[in-house]
mmCIF file of C-alpha atoms and ligand atoms in Angstrom:
data_model
loop_
_atom_site.group_PDB
_atom_site.id
_atom_site.type_symbol
_atom_site.label_atom_id
_atom_site.label_comp_id
_atom_site.label_asym_id
_atom_site.label_seq_id
_atom_site.Cartn_x
_atom_site.Cartn_y
_atom_site.Cartn_z
ATOM 1 C CA MET A 1 -21.229 -69.910 -12.282
ATOM 2 C CA HIS A 2 -22.492 -66.641 -10.859
ATOM 3 C CA MET A 3 -25.756 -65.808 -11.623
ATOM 4 C CA THR A 4 -27.126 -62.260 -11.930
ATOM 5 C CA PRO A 5 -30.802 -61.940 -10.720
ATOM 6 C CA CYS A 6 -33.059 -60.643 -13.346
ATOM 7 C CA THR A 7 -33.248 -56.999 -14.031
ATOM 8 C CA ASP A 8 -37.164 -57.363 -14.293
ATOM 9 C CA GLN A 9 -39.079 -59.634 -12.825
ATOM 10 C CA VAL A 10 -42.192 -59.103 -14.392
ATOM 11 C CA ILE A 11 -41.184 -59.761 -18.134
ATOM 12 C CA GLY A 12 -39.029 -62.721 -16.663
ATOM 13 C CA ASP A 13 -41.317 -64.648 -15.105
ATOM 14 C CA ILE A 14 -43.372 -64.275 -18.864
ATOM 15 C CA LEU A 15 -39.997 -65.245 -20.472
ATOM 16 C CA SER A 16 -39.515 -68.854 -17.644
ATOM 17 C CA SER A 17 -43.265 -68.938 -18.373
ATOM 18 C CA TRP A 18 -42.540 -69.191 -22.385
ATOM 19 C CA ARG A 19 -38.909 -71.395 -21.842
ATOM 20 C CA TYR A 20 -37.384 -67.909 -22.832
ATOM 21 C CA ASP A 21 -38.933 -68.635 -26.863
ATOM 22 C CA ILE A 22 -40.438 -64.772 -28.608
ATOM 23 C CA SER A 23 -40.728 -66.844 -31.788
ATOM 24 C CA GLY A 24 -44.180 -67.487 -31.377
ATOM 25 C CA ILE A 25 -45.467 -63.906 -31.053
ATOM 26 C CA SER A 26 -45.725 -60.774 -33.463
ATOM 27 C CA PRO A 27 -42.593 -58.637 -34.219
ATOM 28 C CA GLU A 28 -44.077 -55.208 -33.066
ATOM 29 C CA MET A 29 -44.489 -57.675 -29.278
ATOM 30 C CA ARG A 30 -41.628 -59.220 -29.598
ATOM 31 C CA VAL A 31 -39.594 -55.504 -29.511
ATOM 32 C CA ASP A 32 -39.666 -55.192 -25.761
ATOM 33 C CA TYR A 33 -38.950 -59.079 -25.237
ATOM 34 C CA GLU A 34 -35.771 -58.656 -27.357
ATOM 35 C CA GLN A 35 -34.547 -55.181 -25.530
ATOM 36 C CA HIS A 36 -34.698 -57.271 -21.924
ATOM 37 C CA PHE A 37 -32.431 -59.695 -23.502
ATOM 38 C CA VAL A 38 -30.260 -57.649 -23.930
ATOM 39 C CA GLU A 39 -30.125 -55.424 -20.920
ATOM 40 C CA CYS A 40 -30.840 -58.516 -18.846
ATOM 41 C CA GLN A 41 -28.433 -61.178 -18.455
ATOM 42 C CA HIS A 42 -29.895 -63.429 -16.753
ATOM 43 C CA CYS A 43 -32.865 -63.748 -19.129
ATOM 44 C CA HIS A 44 -30.111 -64.262 -21.791
ATOM 45 C CA SER A 45 -28.427 -67.290 -20.533
ATOM 46 C CA ARG A 46 -31.484 -68.845 -19.650
ATOM 47 C CA GLN A 47 -32.805 -67.983 -23.547
ATOM 48 C CA ARG A 48 -29.083 -70.002 -24.598
ATOM 49 C CA LEU A 49 -28.888 -72.407 -22.284
ATOM 50 C CA HIS A 50 -32.652 -73.215 -23.313
ATOM 51 C CA ARG A 51 -32.197 -73.263 -26.845
ATOM 52 C CA THR A 52 -28.934 -75.329 -26.671
ATOM 53 C CA VAL A 53 -31.070 -77.863 -24.702
ATOM 54 C CA ASP A 54 -33.888 -77.922 -27.642
ATOM 55 C CA VAL A 55 -30.615 -78.657 -30.747
ATOM 56 C CA THR A 56 -29.404 -81.306 -28.541
ATOM 57 C CA LEU A 57 -32.568 -83.063 -28.170
ATOM 58 C CA ILE A 58 -33.489 -82.880 -31.614
ATOM 59 C CA GLY A 59 -29.909 -83.367 -32.813
ATOM 60 C CA LEU A 60 -29.849 -86.806 -31.047
ATOM 61 C CA ALA A 61 -33.818 -87.987 -32.180
ATOM 62 C CA THR A 62 -32.089 -86.899 -35.348
ATOM 63 C CA ILE A 63 -28.681 -89.802 -34.710
ATOM 64 C CA SER A 64 -31.126 -92.399 -33.311
ATOM 65 C CA MET A 65 -33.594 -91.967 -36.967
ATOM 66 C CA LEU A 66 -29.950 -92.486 -38.482
ATOM 67 C CA ALA A 67 -28.920 -95.278 -36.769
ATOM 68 C CA PHE A 68 -31.874 -97.422 -36.931
ATOM 69 C CA LEU A 69 -31.738 -96.441 -40.735
ATOM 70 C CA LEU A 70 -28.565 -97.935 -40.821
ATOM 71 C CA ALA A 71 -29.382 -101.172 -38.631
ATOM 72 C CA LEU A 72 -32.143 -102.056 -41.524
ATOM 73 C CA SER A 73 -30.298 -101.376 -44.452
ATOM 74 C CA VAL A 74 -27.867 -103.720 -42.313
ATOM 75 C CA ILE A 75 -30.873 -106.340 -41.410
ATOM 76 C CA HIS A 76 -32.392 -106.172 -44.902
ATOM 77 C CA ARG A 77 -29.177 -107.904 -46.632
ATOM 78 C CA VAL A 78 -28.139 -110.020 -44.466
ATOM 79 C CA GLU A 79 -30.780 -112.725 -44.452
ATOM 80 C CA PRO A 80 -29.945 -114.584 -41.303
ATOM 81 C CA LEU A 81 -30.329 -111.130 -39.119
ATOM 82 C CA ARG A 82 -33.666 -110.457 -40.586
ATOM 83 C CA ASN A 83 -35.254 -113.323 -38.542
ATOM 84 C CA TRP A 84 -33.006 -113.510 -35.085
ATOM 85 C CA ALA A 85 -35.683 -113.595 -32.527
ATOM 86 C CA VAL A 86 -34.420 -110.596 -29.955
ATOM 87 C CA MET A 87 -37.080 -112.018 -27.124
ATOM 88 C CA ASN A 88 -39.073 -114.707 -27.398
ATOM 89 C CA LEU A 89 -41.831 -114.717 -25.222
ATOM 90 C CA HIS A 90 -44.206 -117.200 -24.004
ATOM 91 C CA LEU A 91 -47.587 -116.289 -23.202
ATOM 92 C CA HIS A 92 -50.935 -118.163 -23.298
ATOM 93 C CA GLN A 93 -49.671 -121.030 -25.179
ATOM 94 C CA ILE A 94 -48.774 -118.142 -28.035
ATOM 95 C CA ASP A 95 -45.604 -117.666 -29.074
ATOM 96 C CA VAL A 96 -44.452 -113.651 -29.163
ATOM 97 C CA VAL A 97 -41.084 -113.605 -31.033
ATOM 98 C CA LEU A 98 -39.817 -110.256 -31.742
ATOM 99 C CA THR A 99 -37.392 -109.815 -34.310
ATOM 100 C CA LEU A 100 -34.373 -107.780 -34.631
ATOM 101 C CA GLN A 101 -36.073 -106.244 -38.005
ATOM 102 C CA ALA A 102 -39.187 -105.624 -36.206
ATOM 103 C CA ALA A 103 -37.236 -103.785 -33.722
ATOM 104 C CA ALA A 104 -35.694 -102.396 -36.067
ATOM 105 C CA VAL A 105 -38.930 -100.479 -37.529
ATOM 106 C CA VAL A 106 -40.481 -100.297 -34.110
ATOM 107 C CA GLY A 107 -36.870 -98.518 -32.919
ATOM 108 C CA LEU A 108 -37.273 -96.012 -36.061
ATOM 109 C CA LEU A 109 -41.182 -95.188 -35.356
ATOM 110 C CA ILE A 110 -40.527 -94.235 -31.897
ATOM 111 C CA SER A 111 -37.247 -92.314 -32.604
ATOM 112 C CA ALA A 112 -39.322 -90.379 -35.508
ATOM 113 C CA LEU A 113 -42.141 -89.443 -33.446
ATOM 114 C CA ALA A 114 -40.064 -88.115 -30.660
ATOM 115 C CA TRP A 115 -38.802 -86.085 -33.046
ATOM 116 C CA VAL A 116 -41.828 -84.310 -34.572
ATOM 117 C CA LEU A 117 -42.697 -84.183 -30.805
ATOM 118 C CA VAL A 118 -39.218 -82.012 -30.135
ATOM 119 C CA ALA A 119 -40.063 -79.938 -33.127
ATOM 120 C CA ILE A 120 -43.963 -79.384 -32.544
ATOM 121 C CA ALA A 121 -42.950 -78.665 -28.648
ATOM 122 C CA THR A 122 -39.718 -76.439 -28.797
ATOM 123 C CA PRO A 123 -38.568 -73.979 -31.059
ATOM 124 C CA ALA A 124 -35.606 -75.719 -32.278
ATOM 125 C CA PRO A 125 -36.738 -75.442 -36.525
ATOM 126 C CA VAL A 126 -37.232 -71.843 -35.957
ATOM 127 C CA TYR A 127 -33.775 -71.471 -33.711
ATOM 128 C CA ILE A 128 -31.701 -73.635 -36.831
ATOM 129 C CA THR A 129 -33.625 -71.957 -39.257
ATOM 130 C CA GLY A 130 -32.278 -68.302 -37.855
ATOM 131 C CA VAL A 131 -28.927 -69.348 -37.245
ATOM 132 C CA ALA A 132 -28.138 -71.036 -40.462
ATOM 133 C CA MET A 133 -29.815 -67.693 -41.929
ATOM 134 C CA ALA A 134 -27.428 -65.624 -39.885
ATOM 135 C CA GLN A 135 -24.407 -67.891 -41.109
ATOM 136 C CA ALA A 136 -25.313 -67.358 -44.614
ATOM 137 C CA ARG A 137 -25.774 -63.701 -44.518
ATOM 138 C CA GLU A 138 -22.058 -63.488 -43.121
ATOM 139 C CA LEU A 139 -20.942 -65.682 -45.845
ATOM 140 C CA GLN A 140 -22.836 -63.616 -48.590
ATOM 141 C CA ASN A 141 -20.904 -59.952 -46.561
ATOM 142 C CA ARG A 142 -17.879 -61.290 -46.850
ATOM 143 C CA LEU A 143 -17.788 -62.545 -50.836
ATOM 144 C CA PRO A 144 -16.835 -59.459 -52.626
ATOM 145 C CA ARG A 145 -19.240 -58.011 -54.143
ATOM 146 C CA LYS A 146 -19.603 -58.212 -57.926
ATOM 147 C CA ALA A 147 -19.048 -55.388 -60.107
ATOM 148 C CA ALA A 148 -21.976 -53.943 -62.083
HETATM 149 ZN ZN1 LIG B 201 -34.269 -61.213 -17.128
#
């Protein structure tokens, strides 16, 4: 894929340091950058790439959370699974037993933490809300208008 160079390196560098996310700045300041995204093919494709990565990350964290929730509900219903030891360590005369249920709880907590971190560190929630709202508007425009 051929990449065209940025049309304005100064703006391009600023945008790059923001990971091409302008959702955090004031609407008046945003105008210039939005104009740059329209004019500059380079930054526009970079912005799309970064937002795709953000959405993929939050998607993976969501799927992982759901998988662990499902695993927990299965483990909870099947008695023998609950106390099934995944790991049995003998550390300094102390038995450390990690059960399947405990492993699933830990997995769920880690994926929930990953989800929160992605939501804080990236504009994924803002981006997803924006896309959903744009789609809702489009749907609304397509519906026949009710006669007043
Ligand atoms: Zn640019």
